[in-house]
PDB file of C-alpha atoms in Angstrom:
ATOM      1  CA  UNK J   1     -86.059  17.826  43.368  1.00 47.00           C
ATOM      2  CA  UNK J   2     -86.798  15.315  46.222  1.00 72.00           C
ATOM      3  CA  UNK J   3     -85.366  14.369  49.474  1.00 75.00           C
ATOM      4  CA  UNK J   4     -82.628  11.582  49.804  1.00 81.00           C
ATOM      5  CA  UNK J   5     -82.230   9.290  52.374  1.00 83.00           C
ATOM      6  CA  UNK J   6     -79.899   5.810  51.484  1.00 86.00           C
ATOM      7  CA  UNK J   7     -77.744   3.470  53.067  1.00 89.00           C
ATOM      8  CA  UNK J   8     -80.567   3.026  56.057  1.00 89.00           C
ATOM      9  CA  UNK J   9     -81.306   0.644  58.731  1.00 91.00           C
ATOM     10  CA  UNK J  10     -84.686  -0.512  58.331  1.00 90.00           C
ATOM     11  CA  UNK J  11     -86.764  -1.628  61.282  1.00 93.00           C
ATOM     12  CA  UNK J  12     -88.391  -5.291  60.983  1.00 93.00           C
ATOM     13  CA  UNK J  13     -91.069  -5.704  58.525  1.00 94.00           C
ATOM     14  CA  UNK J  14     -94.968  -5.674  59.611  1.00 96.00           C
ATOM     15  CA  UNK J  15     -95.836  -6.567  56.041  1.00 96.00           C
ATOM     16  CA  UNK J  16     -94.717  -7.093  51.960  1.00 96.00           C
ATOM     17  CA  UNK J  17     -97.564  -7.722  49.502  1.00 96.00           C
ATOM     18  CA  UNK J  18     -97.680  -6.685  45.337  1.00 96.00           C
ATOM     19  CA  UNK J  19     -99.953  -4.158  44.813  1.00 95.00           C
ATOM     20  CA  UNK J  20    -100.247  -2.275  41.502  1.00 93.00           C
ATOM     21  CA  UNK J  21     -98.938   1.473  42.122  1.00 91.00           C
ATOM     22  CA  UNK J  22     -97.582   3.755  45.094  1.00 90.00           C
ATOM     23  CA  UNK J  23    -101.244   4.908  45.738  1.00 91.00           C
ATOM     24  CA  UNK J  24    -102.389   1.266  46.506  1.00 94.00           C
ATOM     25  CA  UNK J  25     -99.242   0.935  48.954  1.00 93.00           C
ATOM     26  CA  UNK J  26     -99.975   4.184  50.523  1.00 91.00           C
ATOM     27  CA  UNK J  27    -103.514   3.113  50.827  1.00 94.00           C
ATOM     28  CA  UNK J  28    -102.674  -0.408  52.844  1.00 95.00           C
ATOM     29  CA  UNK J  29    -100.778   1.702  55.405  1.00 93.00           C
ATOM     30  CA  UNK J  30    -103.202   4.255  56.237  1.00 93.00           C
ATOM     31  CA  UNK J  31    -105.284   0.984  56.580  1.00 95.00           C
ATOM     32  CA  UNK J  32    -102.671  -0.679  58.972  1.00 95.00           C
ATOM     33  CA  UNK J  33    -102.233   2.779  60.474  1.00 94.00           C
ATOM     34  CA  UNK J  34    -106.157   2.587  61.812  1.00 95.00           C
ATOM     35  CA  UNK J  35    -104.561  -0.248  64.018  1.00 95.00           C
ATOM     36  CA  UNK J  36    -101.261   1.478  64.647  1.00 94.00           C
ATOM     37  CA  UNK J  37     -99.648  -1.369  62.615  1.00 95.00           C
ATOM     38  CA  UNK J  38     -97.955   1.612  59.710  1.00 94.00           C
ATOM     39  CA  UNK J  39     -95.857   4.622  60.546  1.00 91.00           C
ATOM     40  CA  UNK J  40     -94.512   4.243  57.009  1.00 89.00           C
ATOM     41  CA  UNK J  41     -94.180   2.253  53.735  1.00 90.00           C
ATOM     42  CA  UNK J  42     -91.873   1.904  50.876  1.00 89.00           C
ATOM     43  CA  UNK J  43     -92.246   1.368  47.586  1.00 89.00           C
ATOM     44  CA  UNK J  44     -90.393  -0.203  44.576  1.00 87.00           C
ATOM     45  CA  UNK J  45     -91.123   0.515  40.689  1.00 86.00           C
ATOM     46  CA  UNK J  46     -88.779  -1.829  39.739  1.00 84.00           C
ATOM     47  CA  UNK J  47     -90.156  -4.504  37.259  1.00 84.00           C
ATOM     48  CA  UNK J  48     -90.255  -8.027  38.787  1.00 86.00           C
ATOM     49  CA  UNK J  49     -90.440  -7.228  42.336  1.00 87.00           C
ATOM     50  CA  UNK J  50     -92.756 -10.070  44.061  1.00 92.00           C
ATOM     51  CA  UNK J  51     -92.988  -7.743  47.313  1.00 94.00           C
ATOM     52  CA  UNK J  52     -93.078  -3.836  45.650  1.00 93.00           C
ATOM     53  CA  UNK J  53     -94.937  -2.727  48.754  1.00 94.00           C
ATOM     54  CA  UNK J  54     -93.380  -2.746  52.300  1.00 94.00           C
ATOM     55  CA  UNK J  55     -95.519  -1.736  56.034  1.00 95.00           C
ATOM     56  CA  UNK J  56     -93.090  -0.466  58.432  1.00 94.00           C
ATOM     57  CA  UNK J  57     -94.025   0.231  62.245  1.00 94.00           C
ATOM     58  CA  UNK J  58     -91.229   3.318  63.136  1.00 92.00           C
ATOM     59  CA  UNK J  59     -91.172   6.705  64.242  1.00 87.00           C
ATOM     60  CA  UNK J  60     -90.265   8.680  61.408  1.00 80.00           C
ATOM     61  CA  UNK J  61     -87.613  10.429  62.616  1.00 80.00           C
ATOM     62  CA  UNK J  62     -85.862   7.763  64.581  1.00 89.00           C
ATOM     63  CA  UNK J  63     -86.246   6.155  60.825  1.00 88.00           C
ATOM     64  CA  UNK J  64     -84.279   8.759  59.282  1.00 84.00           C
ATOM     65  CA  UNK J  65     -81.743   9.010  61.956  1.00 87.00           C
ATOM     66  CA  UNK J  66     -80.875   5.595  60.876  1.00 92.00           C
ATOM     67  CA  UNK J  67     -79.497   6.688  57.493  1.00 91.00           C
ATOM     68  CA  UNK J  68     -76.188   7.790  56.495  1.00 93.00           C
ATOM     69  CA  UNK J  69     -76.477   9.653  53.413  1.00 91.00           C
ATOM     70  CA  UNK J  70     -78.585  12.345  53.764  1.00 88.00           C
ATOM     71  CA  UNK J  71     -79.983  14.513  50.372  1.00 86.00           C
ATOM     72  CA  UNK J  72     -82.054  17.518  49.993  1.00 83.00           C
ATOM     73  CA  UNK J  73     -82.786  20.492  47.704  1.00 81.00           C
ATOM     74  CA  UNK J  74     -81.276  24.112  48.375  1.00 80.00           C
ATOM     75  CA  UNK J  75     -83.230  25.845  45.735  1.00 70.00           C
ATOM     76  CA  UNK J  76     -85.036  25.544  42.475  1.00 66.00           C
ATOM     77  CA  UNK J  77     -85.155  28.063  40.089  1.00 64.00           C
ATOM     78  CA  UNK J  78     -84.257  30.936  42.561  1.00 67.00           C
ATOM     79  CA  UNK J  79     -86.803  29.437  45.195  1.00 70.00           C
ATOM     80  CA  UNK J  80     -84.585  29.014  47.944  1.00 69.00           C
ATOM     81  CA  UNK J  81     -85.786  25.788  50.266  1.00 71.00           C
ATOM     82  CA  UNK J  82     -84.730  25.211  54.081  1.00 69.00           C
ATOM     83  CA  UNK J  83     -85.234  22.109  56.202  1.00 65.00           C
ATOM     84  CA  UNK J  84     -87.380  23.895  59.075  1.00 67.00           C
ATOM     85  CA  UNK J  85     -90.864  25.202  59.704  1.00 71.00           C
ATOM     86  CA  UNK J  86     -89.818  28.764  58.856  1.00 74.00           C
ATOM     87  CA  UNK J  87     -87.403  30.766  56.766  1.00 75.00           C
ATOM     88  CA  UNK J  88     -86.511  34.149  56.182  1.00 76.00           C
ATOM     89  CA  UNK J  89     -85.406  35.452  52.854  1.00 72.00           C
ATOM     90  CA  UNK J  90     -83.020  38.438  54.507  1.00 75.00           C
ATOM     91  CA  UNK J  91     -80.971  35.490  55.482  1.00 71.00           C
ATOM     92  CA  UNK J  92     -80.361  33.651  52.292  1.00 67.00           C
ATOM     93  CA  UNK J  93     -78.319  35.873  49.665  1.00 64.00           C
ATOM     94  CA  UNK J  94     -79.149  34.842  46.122  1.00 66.00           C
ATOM     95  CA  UNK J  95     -82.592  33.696  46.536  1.00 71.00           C
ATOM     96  CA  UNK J  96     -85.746  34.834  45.103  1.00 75.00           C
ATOM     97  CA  UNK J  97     -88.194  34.108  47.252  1.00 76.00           C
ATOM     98  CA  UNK J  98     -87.873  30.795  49.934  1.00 74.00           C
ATOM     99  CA  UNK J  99     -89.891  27.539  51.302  1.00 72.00           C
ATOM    100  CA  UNK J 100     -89.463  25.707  54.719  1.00 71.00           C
ATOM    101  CA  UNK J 101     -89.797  22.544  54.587  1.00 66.00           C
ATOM    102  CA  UNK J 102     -89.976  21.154  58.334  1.00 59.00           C
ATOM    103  CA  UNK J 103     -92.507  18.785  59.512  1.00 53.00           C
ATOM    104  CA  UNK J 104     -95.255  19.768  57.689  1.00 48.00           C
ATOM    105  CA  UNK J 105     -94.541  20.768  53.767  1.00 43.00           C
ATOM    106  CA  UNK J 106     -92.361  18.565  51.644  1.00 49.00           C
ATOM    107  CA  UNK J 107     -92.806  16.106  54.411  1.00 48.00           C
ATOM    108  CA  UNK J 108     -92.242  12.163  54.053  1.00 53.00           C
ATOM    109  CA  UNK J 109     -91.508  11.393  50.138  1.00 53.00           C
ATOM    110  CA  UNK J 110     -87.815  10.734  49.260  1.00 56.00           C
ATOM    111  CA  UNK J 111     -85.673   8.168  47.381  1.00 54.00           C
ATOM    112  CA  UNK J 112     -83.394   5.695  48.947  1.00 58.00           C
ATOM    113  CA  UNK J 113     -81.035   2.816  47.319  1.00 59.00           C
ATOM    114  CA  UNK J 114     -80.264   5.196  44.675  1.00 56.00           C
ATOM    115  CA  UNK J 115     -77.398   3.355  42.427  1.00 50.00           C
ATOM    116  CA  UNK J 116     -75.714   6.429  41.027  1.00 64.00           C
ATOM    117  CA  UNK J 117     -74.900   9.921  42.697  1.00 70.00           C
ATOM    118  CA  UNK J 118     -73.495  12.508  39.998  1.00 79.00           C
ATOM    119  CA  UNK J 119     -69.953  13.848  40.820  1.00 87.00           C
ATOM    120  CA  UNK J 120     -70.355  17.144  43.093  1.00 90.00           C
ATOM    121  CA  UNK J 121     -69.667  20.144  42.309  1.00 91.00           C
ATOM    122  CA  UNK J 122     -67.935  21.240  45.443  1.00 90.00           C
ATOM    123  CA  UNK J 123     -67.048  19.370  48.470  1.00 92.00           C
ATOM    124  CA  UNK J 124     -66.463  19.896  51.972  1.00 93.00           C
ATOM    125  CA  UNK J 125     -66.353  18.298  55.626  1.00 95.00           C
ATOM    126  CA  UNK J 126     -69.184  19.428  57.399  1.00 94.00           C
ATOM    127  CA  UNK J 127     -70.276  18.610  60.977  1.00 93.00           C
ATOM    128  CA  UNK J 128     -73.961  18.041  60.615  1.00 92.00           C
ATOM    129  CA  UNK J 129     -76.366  18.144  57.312  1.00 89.00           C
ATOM    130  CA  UNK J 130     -77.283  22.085  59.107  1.00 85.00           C
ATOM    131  CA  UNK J 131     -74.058  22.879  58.010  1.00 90.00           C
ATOM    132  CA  UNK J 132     -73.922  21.017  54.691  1.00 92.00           C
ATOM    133  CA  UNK J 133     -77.187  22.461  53.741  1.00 86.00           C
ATOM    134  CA  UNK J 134     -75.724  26.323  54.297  1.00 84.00           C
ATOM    135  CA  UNK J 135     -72.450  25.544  52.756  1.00 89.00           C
ATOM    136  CA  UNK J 136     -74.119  24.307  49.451  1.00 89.00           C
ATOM    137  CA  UNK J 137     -77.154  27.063  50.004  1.00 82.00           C
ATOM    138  CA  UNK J 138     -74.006  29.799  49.540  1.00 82.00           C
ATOM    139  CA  UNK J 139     -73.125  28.228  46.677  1.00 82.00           C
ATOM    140  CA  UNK J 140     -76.752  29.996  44.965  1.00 73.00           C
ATOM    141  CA  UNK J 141     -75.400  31.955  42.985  1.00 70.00           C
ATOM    142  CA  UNK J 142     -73.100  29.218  41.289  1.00 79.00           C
ATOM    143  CA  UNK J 143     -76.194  27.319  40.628  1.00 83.00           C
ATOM    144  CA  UNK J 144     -75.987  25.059  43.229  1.00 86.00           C
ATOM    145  CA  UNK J 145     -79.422  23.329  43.716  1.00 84.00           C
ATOM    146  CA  UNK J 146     -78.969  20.200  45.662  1.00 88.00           C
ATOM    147  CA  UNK J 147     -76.755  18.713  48.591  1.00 91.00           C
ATOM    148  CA  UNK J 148     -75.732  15.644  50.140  1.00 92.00           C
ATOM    149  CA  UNK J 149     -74.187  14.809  53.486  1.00 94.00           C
ATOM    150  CA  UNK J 150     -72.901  11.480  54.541  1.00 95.00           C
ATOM    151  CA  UNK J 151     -73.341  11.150  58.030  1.00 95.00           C
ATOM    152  CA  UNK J 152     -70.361   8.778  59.426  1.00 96.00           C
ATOM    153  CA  UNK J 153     -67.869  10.415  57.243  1.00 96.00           C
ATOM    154  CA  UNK J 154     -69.153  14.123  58.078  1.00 96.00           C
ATOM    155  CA  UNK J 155     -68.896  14.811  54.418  1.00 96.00           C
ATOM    156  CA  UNK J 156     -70.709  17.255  52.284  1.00 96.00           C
ATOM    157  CA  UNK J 157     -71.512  17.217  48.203  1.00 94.00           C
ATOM    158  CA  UNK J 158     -73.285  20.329  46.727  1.00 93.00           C
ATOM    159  CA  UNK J 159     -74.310  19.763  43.121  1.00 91.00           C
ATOM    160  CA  UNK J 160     -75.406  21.495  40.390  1.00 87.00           C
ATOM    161  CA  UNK J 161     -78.602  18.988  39.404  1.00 73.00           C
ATOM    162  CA  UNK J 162     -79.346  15.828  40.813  1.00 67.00           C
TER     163      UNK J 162
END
């Protein structure tokens, strides 16, 4: 599963060209990066699109904080997955073994302007996606895999697949 981030503010554009595939994009900003022109792209698959590939100059995380629906994985087949640089399996009951993905692994690839979410299994208001993510990461053992939080509303979904 990947990481969600949709309904976002994006910063102004440095750039849009066509290129032929994600790897070309990715490609053209490391280029603009060289002159501090890329801090990130975006890319779309969709047929037709005159612009597929887009240059953005923004930090990453100021990015991110722009977006209120928030999406990550909990686990994945019993591999138990935590948004910081460490985890510790003692602390999360139902899992296997675990990954932390902070600001190094798992890093930097998500979707966004997804058109359909699936109906969650369980709900809940949650004060910050910390708090979504352990709600739905208790849920383990019920198959839970993925959550969502939607930032204005303070809402969490947990959800069997995504």
């Amino acid at each position: 599963a990947s990481y969600l981030y949709d309904d976002c503010r994006y910063p102004a554009l440095i750039t849009g060209v066509h290129v032929g595939d994600i790897n070309e994009c990715k490609d053209l900003c490391d280029l603009y990066a060289t002159a501090q022109s890329c801090d990130f792209f975006t890319y779309s698959s969709l047929p037709l699109t005159d612009e597929n590939c887009k240059i953005y100059l923004e930090n990453w995380d100021t990015f991110v904080g722009g977006c209120n629906t928030l999406g990550a994985p909990v686990q994945s087949n019993g591999n138990c997955i935590v948004q910081d640089d460490h985890c510790d399996i003692n602390d999360l009951p139902g899992c296997d073994t675990c990954t932390a993905c902070g600001t190094s692994k798992c890093y930097g690839i998500f979707e966004s302007e997804c058109a359909d979410f699936p109906k969650p299994e369980e709900t809940s208001d949650a004060i910050n996606q910390a708090f979504c993510q352990n709600v739905c990461g208790s849920l383990v053992k019920e198959d839970i895999s993925y959550y969502t939080y939607q930032v204005e509303e303070q809402t969490c979904g947990c959800y069997k697949e995504m």
